[in-house]
PDB file of C-alpha atoms in Angstrom:
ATOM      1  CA  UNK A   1       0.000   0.000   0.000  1.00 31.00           C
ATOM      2  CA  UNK A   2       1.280   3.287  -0.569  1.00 33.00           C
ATOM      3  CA  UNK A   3       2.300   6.209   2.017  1.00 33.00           C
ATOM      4  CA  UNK A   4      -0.231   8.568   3.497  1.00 33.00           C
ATOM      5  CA  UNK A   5      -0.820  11.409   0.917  1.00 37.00           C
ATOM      6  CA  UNK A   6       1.554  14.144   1.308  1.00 41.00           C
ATOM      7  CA  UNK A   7       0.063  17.568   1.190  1.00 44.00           C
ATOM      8  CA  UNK A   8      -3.435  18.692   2.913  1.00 48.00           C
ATOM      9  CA  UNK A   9      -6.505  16.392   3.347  1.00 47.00           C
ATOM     10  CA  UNK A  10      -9.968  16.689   4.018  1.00 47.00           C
ATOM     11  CA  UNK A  11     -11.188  19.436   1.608  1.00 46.00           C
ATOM     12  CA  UNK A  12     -15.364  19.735   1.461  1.00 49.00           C
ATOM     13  CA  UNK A  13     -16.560  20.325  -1.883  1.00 50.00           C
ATOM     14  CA  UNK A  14     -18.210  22.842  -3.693  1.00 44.00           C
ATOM     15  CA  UNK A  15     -21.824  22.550  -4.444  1.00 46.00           C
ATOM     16  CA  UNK A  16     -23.563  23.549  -7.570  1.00 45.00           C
ATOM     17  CA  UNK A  17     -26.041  22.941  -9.981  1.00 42.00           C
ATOM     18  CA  UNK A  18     -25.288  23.743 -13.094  1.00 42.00           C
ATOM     19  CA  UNK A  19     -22.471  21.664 -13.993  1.00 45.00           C
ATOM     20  CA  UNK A  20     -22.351  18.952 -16.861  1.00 44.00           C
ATOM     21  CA  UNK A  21     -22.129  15.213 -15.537  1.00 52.00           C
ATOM     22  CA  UNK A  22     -23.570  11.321 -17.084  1.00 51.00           C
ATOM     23  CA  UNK A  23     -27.134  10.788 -16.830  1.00 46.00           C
ATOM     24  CA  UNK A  24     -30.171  11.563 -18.456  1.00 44.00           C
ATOM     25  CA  UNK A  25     -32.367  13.816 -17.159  1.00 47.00           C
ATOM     26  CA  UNK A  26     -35.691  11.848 -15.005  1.00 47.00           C
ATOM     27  CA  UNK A  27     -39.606  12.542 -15.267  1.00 53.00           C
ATOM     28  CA  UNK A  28     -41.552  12.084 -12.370  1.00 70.00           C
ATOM     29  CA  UNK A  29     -39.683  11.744  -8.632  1.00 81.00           C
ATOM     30  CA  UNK A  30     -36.980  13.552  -6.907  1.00 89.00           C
ATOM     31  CA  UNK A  31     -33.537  13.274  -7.689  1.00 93.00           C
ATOM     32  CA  UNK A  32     -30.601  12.206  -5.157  1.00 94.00           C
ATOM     33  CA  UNK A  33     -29.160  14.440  -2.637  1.00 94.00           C
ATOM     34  CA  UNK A  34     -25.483  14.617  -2.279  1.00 94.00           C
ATOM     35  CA  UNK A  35     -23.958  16.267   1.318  1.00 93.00           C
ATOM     36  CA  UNK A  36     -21.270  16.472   3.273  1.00 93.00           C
ATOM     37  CA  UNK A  37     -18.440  15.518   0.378  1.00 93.00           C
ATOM     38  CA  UNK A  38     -15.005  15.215   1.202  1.00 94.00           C
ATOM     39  CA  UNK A  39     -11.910  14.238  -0.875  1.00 95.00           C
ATOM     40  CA  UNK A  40      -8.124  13.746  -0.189  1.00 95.00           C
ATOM     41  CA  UNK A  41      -5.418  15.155  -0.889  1.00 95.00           C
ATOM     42  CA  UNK A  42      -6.200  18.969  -1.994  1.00 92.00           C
ATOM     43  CA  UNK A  43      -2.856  20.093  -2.463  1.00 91.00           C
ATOM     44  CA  UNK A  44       0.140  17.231  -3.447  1.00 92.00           C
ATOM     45  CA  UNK A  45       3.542  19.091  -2.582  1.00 90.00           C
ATOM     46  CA  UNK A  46       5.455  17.225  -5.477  1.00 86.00           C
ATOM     47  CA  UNK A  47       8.772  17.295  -3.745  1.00 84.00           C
ATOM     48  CA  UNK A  48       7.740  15.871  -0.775  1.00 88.00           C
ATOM     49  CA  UNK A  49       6.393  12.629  -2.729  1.00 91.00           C
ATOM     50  CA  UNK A  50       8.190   9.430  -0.894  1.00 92.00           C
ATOM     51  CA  UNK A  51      10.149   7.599  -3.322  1.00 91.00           C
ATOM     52  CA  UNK A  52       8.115   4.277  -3.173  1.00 94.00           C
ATOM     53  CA  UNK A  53       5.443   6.532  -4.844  1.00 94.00           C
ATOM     54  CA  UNK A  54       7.827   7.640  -7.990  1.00 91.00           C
ATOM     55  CA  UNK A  55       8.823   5.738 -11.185  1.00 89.00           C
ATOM     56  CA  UNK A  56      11.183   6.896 -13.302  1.00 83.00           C
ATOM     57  CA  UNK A  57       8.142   9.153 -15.137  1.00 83.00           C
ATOM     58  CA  UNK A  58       5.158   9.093 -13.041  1.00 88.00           C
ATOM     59  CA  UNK A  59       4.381  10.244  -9.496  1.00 91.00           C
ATOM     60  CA  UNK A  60       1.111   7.805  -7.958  1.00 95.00           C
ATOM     61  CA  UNK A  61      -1.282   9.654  -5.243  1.00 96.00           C
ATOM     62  CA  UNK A  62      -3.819   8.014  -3.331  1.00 97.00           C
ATOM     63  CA  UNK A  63      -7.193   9.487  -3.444  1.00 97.00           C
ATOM     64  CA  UNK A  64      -9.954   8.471  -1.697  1.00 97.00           C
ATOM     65  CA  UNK A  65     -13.330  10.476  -1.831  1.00 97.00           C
ATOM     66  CA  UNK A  66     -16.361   9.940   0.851  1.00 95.00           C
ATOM     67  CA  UNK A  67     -19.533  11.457   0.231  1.00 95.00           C
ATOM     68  CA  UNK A  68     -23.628  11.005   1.915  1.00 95.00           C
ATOM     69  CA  UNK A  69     -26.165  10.448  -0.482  1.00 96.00           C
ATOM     70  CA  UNK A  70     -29.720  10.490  -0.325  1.00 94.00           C
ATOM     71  CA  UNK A  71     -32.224   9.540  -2.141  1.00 93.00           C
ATOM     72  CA  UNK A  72     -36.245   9.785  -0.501  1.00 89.00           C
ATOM     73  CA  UNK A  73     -37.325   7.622  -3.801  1.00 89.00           C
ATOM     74  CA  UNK A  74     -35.510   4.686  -2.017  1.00 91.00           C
ATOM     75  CA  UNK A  75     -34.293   4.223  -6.007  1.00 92.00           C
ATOM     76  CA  UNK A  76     -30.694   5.185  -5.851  1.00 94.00           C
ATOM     77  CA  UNK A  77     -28.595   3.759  -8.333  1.00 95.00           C
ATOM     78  CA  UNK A  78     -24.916   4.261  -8.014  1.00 95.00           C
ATOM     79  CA  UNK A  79     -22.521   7.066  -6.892  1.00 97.00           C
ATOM     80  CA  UNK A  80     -19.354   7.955  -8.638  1.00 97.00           C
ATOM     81  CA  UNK A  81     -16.612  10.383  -8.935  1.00 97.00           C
ATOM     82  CA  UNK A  82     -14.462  11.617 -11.848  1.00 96.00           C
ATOM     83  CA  UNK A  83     -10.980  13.431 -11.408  1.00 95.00           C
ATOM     84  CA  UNK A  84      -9.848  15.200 -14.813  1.00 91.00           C
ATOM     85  CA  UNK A  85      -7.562  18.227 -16.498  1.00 83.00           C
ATOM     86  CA  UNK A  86      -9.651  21.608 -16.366  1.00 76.00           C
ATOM     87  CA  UNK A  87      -9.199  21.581 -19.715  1.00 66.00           C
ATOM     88  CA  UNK A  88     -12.658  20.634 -21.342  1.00 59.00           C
ATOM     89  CA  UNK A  89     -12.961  17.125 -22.853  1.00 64.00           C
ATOM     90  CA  UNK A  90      -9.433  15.974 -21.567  1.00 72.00           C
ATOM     91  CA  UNK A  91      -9.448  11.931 -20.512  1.00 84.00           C
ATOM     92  CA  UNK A  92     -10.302  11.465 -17.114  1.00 92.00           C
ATOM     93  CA  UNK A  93      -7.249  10.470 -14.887  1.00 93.00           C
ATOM     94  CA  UNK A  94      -9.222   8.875 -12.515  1.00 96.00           C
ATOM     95  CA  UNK A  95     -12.846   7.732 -12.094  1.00 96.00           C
ATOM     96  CA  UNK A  96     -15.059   5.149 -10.500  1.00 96.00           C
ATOM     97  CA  UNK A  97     -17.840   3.687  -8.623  1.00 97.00           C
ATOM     98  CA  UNK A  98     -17.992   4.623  -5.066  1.00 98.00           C
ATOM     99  CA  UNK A  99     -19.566   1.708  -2.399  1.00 97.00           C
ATOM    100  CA  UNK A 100     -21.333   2.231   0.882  1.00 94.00           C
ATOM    101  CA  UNK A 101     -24.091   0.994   3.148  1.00 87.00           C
ATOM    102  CA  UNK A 102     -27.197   2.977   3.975  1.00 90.00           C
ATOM    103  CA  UNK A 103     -26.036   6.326   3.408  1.00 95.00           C
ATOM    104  CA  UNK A 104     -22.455   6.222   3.669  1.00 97.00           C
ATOM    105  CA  UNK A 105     -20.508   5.987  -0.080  1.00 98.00           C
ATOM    106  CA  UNK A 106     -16.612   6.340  -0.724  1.00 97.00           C
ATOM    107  CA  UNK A 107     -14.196   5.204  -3.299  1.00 97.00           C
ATOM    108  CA  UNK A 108     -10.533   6.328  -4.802  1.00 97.00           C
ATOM    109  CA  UNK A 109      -7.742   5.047  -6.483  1.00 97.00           C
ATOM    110  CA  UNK A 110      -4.650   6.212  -7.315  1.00 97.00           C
ATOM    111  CA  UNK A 111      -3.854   9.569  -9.183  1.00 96.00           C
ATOM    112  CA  UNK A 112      -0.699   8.886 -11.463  1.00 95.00           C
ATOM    113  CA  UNK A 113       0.270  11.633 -13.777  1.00 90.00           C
ATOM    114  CA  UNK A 114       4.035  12.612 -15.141  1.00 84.00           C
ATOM    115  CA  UNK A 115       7.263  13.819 -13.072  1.00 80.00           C
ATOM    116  CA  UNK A 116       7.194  17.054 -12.638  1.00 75.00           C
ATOM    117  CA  UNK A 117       3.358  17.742 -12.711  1.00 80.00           C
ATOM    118  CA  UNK A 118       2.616  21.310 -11.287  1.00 79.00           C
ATOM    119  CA  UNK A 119      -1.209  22.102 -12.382  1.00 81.00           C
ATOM    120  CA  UNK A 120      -4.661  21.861 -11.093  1.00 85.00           C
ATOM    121  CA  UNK A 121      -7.400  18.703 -11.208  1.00 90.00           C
ATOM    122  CA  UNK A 122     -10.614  19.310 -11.205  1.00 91.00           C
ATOM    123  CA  UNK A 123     -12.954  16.492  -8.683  1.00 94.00           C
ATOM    124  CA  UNK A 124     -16.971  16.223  -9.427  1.00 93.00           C
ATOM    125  CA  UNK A 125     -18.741  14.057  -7.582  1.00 96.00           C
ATOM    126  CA  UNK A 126     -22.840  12.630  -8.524  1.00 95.00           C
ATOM    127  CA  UNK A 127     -25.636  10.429  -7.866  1.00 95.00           C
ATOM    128  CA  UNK A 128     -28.077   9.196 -10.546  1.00 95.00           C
ATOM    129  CA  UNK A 129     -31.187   6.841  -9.599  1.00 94.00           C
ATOM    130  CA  UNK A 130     -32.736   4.546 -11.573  1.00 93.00           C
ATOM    131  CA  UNK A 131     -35.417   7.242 -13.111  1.00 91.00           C
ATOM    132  CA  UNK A 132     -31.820   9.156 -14.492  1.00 91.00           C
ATOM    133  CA  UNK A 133     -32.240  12.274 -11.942  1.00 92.00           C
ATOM    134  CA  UNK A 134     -28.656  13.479 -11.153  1.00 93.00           C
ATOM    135  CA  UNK A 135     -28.203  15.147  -8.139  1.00 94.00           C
ATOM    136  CA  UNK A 136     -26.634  18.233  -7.052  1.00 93.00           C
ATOM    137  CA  UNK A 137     -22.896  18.438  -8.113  1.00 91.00           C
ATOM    138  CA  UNK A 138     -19.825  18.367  -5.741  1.00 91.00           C
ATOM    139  CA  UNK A 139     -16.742  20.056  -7.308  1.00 90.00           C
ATOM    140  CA  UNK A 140     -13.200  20.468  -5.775  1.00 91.00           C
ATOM    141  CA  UNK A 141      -9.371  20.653  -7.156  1.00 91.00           C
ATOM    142  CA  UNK A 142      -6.845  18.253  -5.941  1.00 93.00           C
ATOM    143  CA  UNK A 143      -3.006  21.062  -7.001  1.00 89.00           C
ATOM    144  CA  UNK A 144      -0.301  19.781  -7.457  1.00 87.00           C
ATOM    145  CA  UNK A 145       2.091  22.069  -6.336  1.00 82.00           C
ATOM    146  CA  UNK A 146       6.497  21.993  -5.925  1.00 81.00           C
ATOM    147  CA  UNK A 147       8.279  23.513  -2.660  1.00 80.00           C
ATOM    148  CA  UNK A 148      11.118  23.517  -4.720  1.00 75.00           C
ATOM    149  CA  UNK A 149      11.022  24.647  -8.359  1.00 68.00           C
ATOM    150  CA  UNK A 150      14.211  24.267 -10.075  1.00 75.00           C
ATOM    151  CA  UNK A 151      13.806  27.590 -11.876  1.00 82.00           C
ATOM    152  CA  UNK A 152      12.218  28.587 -15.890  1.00 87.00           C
ATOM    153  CA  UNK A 153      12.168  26.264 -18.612  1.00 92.00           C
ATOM    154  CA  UNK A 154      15.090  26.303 -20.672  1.00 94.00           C
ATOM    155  CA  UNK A 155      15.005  26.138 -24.869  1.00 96.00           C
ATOM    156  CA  UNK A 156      18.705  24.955 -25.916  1.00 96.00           C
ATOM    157  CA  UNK A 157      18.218  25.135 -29.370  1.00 96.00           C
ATOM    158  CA  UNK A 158      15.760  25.765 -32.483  1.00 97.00           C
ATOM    159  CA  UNK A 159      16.761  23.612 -35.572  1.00 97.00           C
ATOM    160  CA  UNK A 160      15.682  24.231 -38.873  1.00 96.00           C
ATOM    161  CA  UNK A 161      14.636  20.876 -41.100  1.00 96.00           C
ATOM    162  CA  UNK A 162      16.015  21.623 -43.648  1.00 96.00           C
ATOM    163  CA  UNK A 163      18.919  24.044 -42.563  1.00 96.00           C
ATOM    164  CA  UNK A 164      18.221  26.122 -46.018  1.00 96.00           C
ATOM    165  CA  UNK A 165      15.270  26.528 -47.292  1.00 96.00           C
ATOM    166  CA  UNK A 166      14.361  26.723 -51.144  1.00 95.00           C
ATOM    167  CA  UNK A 167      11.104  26.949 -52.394  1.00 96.00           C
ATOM    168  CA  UNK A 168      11.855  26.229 -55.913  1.00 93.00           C
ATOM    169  CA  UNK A 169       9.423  27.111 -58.856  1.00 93.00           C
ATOM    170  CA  UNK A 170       6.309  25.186 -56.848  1.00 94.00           C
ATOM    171  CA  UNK A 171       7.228  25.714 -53.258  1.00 94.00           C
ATOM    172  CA  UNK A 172       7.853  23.668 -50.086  1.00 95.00           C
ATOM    173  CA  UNK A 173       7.653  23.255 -46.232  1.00 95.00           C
ATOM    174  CA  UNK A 174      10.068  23.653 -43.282  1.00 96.00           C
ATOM    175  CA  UNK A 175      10.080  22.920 -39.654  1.00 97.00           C
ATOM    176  CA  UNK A 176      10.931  24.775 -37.173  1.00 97.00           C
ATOM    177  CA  UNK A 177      12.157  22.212 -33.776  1.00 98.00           C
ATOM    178  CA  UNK A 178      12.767  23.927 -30.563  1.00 98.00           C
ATOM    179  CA  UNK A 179      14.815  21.310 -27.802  1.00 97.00           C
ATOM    180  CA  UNK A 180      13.001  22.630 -24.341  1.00 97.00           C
ATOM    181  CA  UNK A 181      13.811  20.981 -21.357  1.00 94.00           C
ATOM    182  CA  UNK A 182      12.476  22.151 -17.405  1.00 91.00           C
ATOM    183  CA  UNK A 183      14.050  21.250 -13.954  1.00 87.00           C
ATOM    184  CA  UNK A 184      10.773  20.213 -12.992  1.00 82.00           C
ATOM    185  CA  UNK A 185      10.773  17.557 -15.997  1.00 84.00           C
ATOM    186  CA  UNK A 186       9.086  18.017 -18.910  1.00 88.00           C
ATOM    187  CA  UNK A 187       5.476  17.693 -17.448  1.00 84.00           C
ATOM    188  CA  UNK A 188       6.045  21.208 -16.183  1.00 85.00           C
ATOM    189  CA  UNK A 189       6.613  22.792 -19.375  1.00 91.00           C
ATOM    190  CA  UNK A 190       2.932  24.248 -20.119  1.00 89.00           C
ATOM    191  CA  UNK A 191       3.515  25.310 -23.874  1.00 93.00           C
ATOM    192  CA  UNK A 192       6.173  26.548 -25.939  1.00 97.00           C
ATOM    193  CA  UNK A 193       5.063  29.916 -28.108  1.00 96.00           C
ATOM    194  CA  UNK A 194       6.636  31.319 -31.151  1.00 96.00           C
ATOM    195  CA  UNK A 195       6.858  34.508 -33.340  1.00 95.00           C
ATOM    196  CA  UNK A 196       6.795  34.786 -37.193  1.00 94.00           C
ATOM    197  CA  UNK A 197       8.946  37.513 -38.709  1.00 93.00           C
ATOM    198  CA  UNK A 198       5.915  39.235 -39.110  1.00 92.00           C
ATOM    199  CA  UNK A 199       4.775  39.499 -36.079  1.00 92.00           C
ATOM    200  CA  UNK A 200       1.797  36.199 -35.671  1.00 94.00           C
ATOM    201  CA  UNK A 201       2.459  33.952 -33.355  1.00 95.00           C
ATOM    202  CA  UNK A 202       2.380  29.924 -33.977  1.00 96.00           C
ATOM    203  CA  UNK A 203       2.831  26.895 -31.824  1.00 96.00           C
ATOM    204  CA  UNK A 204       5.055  24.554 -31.409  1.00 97.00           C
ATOM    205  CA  UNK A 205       4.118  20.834 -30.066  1.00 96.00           C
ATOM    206  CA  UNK A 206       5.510  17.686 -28.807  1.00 96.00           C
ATOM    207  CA  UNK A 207       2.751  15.487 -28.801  1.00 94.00           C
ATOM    208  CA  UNK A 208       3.986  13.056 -31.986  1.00 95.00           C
ATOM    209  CA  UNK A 209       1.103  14.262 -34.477  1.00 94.00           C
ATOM    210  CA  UNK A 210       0.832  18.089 -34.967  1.00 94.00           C
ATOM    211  CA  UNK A 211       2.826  20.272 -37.521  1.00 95.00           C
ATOM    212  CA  UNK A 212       4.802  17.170 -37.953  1.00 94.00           C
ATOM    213  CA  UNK A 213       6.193  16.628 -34.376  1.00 96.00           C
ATOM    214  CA  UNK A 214       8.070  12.677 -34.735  1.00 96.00           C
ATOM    215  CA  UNK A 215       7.952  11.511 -31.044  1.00 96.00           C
ATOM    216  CA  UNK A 216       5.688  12.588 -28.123  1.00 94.00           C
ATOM    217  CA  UNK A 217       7.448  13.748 -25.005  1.00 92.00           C
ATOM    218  CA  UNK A 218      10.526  13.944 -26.801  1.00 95.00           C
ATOM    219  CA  UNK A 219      11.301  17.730 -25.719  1.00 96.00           C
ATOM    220  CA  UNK A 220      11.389  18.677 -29.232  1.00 97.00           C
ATOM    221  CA  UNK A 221       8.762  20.949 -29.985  1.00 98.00           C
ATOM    222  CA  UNK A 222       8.264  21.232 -33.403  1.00 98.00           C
ATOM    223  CA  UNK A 223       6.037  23.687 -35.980  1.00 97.00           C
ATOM    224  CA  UNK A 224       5.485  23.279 -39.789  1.00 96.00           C
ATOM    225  CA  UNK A 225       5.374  26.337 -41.943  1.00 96.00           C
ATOM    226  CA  UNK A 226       4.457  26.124 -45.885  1.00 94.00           C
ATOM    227  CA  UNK A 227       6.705  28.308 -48.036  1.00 95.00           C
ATOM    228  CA  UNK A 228       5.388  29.672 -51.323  1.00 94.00           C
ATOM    229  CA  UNK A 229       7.285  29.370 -54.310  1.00 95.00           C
ATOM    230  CA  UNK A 230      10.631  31.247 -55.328  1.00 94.00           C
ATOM    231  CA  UNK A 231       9.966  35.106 -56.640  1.00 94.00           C
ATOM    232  CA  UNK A 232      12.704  34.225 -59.089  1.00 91.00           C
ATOM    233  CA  UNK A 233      10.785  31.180 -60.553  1.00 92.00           C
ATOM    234  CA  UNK A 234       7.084  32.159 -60.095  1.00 91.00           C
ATOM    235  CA  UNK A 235       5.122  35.162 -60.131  1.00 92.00           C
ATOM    236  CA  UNK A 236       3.449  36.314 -56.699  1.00 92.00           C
ATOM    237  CA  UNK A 237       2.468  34.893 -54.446  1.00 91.00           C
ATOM    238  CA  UNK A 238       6.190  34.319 -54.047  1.00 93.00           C
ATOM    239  CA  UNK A 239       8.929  34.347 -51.573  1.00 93.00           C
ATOM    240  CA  UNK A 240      12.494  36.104 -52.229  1.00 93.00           C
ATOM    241  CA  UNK A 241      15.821  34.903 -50.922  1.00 93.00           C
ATOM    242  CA  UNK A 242      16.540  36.550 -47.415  1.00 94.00           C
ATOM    243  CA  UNK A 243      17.114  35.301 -43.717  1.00 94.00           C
ATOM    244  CA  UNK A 244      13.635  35.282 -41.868  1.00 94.00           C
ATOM    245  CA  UNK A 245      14.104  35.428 -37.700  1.00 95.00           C
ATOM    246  CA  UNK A 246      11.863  33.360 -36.067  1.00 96.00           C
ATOM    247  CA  UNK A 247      11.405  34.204 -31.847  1.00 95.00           C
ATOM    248  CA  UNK A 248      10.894  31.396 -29.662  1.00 96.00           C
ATOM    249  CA  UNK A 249       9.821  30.628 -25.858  1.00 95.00           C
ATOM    250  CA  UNK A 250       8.529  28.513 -23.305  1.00 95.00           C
ATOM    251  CA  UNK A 251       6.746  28.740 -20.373  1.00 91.00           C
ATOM    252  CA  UNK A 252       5.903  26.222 -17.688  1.00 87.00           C
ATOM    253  CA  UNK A 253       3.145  25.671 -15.035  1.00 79.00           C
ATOM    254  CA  UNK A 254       4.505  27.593 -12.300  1.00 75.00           C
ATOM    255  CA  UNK A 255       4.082  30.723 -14.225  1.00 75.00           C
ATOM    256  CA  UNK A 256       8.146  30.699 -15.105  1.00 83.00           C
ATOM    257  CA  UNK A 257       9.085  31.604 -18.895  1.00 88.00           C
ATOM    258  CA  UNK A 258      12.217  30.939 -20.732  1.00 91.00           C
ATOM    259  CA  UNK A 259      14.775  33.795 -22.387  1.00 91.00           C
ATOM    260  CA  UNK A 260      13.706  33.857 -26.308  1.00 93.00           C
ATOM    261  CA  UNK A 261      15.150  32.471 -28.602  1.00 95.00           C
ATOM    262  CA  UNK A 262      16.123  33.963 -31.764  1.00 94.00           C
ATOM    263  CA  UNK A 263      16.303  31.346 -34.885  1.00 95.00           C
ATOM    264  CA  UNK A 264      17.603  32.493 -37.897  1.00 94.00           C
ATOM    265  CA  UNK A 265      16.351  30.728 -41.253  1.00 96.00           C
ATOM    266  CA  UNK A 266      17.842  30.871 -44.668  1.00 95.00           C
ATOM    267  CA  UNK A 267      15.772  31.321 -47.417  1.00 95.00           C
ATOM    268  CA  UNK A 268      17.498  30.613 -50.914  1.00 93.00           C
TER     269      UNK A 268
END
C-alpha cells in the first residue's frame, strides 16, 4: 500500500447545480441528494512525494473520496466520482464507482500523472437513480504544487529541417524544432510559443502528431510552416531569398518563462 498522501486532506466540496455530468435527465420523482463531500489530498507538494510513490516518469497519489447520499425515492442507483484536467474534454485520470451501506458511499484510487506535474485537477462528484435524476454536483481541485522549483524552462536550441530553405518554382515546407527541457521535468513545461517575422504567433508541439512533431514527449517541440514558391521562378504569391528570424519561448506551469530564442532561417 502506498504512504499517506503528502500535502493537505480533508477538503469539502463545492456545491452547484449547473455543472455537466452522465445521466439523463428523469420525469416524475426527486432526484438524489449529495452532502457532506469530502476528498483527499487537496494540495500534493510534489517534492515531498516518498520515493516508493515515484517511477522513473510518473508520481502515484492516493485518493480516496467519501460522500452522503440520499435519495427519498428509495431508487438510488450508483454514486461515482471523476478526477480530470480543467481543460474541457481531456481523458479522465481517474474515475469510478464509489460503495457504501445505507447512506455512507466512498471510493478512490490512485492519481498517477508525469514527473514534474505542477497544475490543477478538477474532482466532481454525482448520484443518478434509476429514473436518471442526477443530483446536485460536488466540485473540488486536488493542485499539485512543488516547494522547490528548479527555476524557468530552458530552450537549448531551435533547428531548422532543412537548414536552407528553397522553395523552388512550386514551393515547399520547413520545420521549425525547438529542444526545451524544465528542472521540474518536462510535465512542467505548459507550452512553448513562437513569433513569425511578421509578427503572428504559432505553436510549437511535442505530442507526436501536430505540424509534424516525430515523437511525443521527446522535448522537441516542433512547428510546420508552408513556403510559397521562389519570386525568381514564379510570379506572386512568391517568396524572395533573405534570412527570416523566427522568436521562440517557453513557459511552464509555475508561471516561469524561458529567455527567447532567436532562430535564424535561410531562405534561398
Amino acid at each position: 500500500m502506498w504512504a499517506a498522501v503528502v500535502v493537505a486532506a480533508g477538503t469539502v466540496l463545492v456545491f452547484s447545480s449547473c455543472d455537466s455530468v452522465p445521466g439523463v435527465p428523469g420525469g416524475e420523482g426527486t432526484p438524489p441528494l449529495l452532502s457532506d463531500v469530502e476528498f483527499t489530498p487537496a494540495f500534493v507538494d510534489i517534492a515531498s512525494i516518498p520515493a516508493e510513490q515515484r517511477t522513473d516518469t510518473t508520481l502515484i497519489v492516493p485518493f480516496s473520496v467519501q460522500a452522503t447520499a440520499t435519495d427519498f425515492d428509495g431508487d438510488l442507483l450508483s454514486v461515482a466520482f471523476v478526477v480530470q484536467d480543467l481543460v474541457a474534454g481531456n481523458t479522465p485520470i481517474l474515475q469510478g464507482a464509489m460503495t457504501g451501506t445505507g447512506t455512507a458511499f466512498s471510493g478512490g484510487g490512485d492519481i498517477v500523472v508525469p514527473v514534474g506535474t505542477i497544475a490543477n485537477y478538477s474532482v466532481l462528484v454525482y448520484a443518478v437513480d434509476e429514473q436518471g435524476h442526477v443530483s446536485n454536483r460536488a466540485r473540488g481541485q486536488v493542485r499539485f504544487v512543488s516547494s522547490d522549483a528548479g527555476g524557468p524552462p530552458v530552450i537549448e536550441d531551435v533547428e531548422s529541417d532543412p537548414p536552407i530553405v528553397r522553395p523552388g518554382a512550386t514551393g515547399t515546407t520547413f520545420r521549425l524544432i525547438a529542444v526545451v527541457s524544465d528542472p521540474d521535468g518536462l510535465a512542467n513545461v505548459l507550452r512553448v510559443e513562437g513569433t513569425a517575422p511578421n509578427g503572428s504567433k504559432f505553436d510549437l508541439r511535442d505530442d507526436g502528431e501536430s505540424f509534424g512533431d516525430d515523437v511525443a514527449g521527446d522535448g522537441r517541440f516542433t512547428t510546420r510552416f508552408d513556403v510559397p514558391p521562389s519570386c525568381d521562378l514564379s510570379p506572386p504569391p512568391c517568396v524572395s531569398p533573405s534570412t527570416q528570424v523566427f522568436r521562440i519561448q517557453a513557459f511552464d506551469r509555475s508561471g516561469l518563462t524561458s529567455e527567447v530564442f532567436e532562430k535564424e532561417v535561410t531562405i534561398e
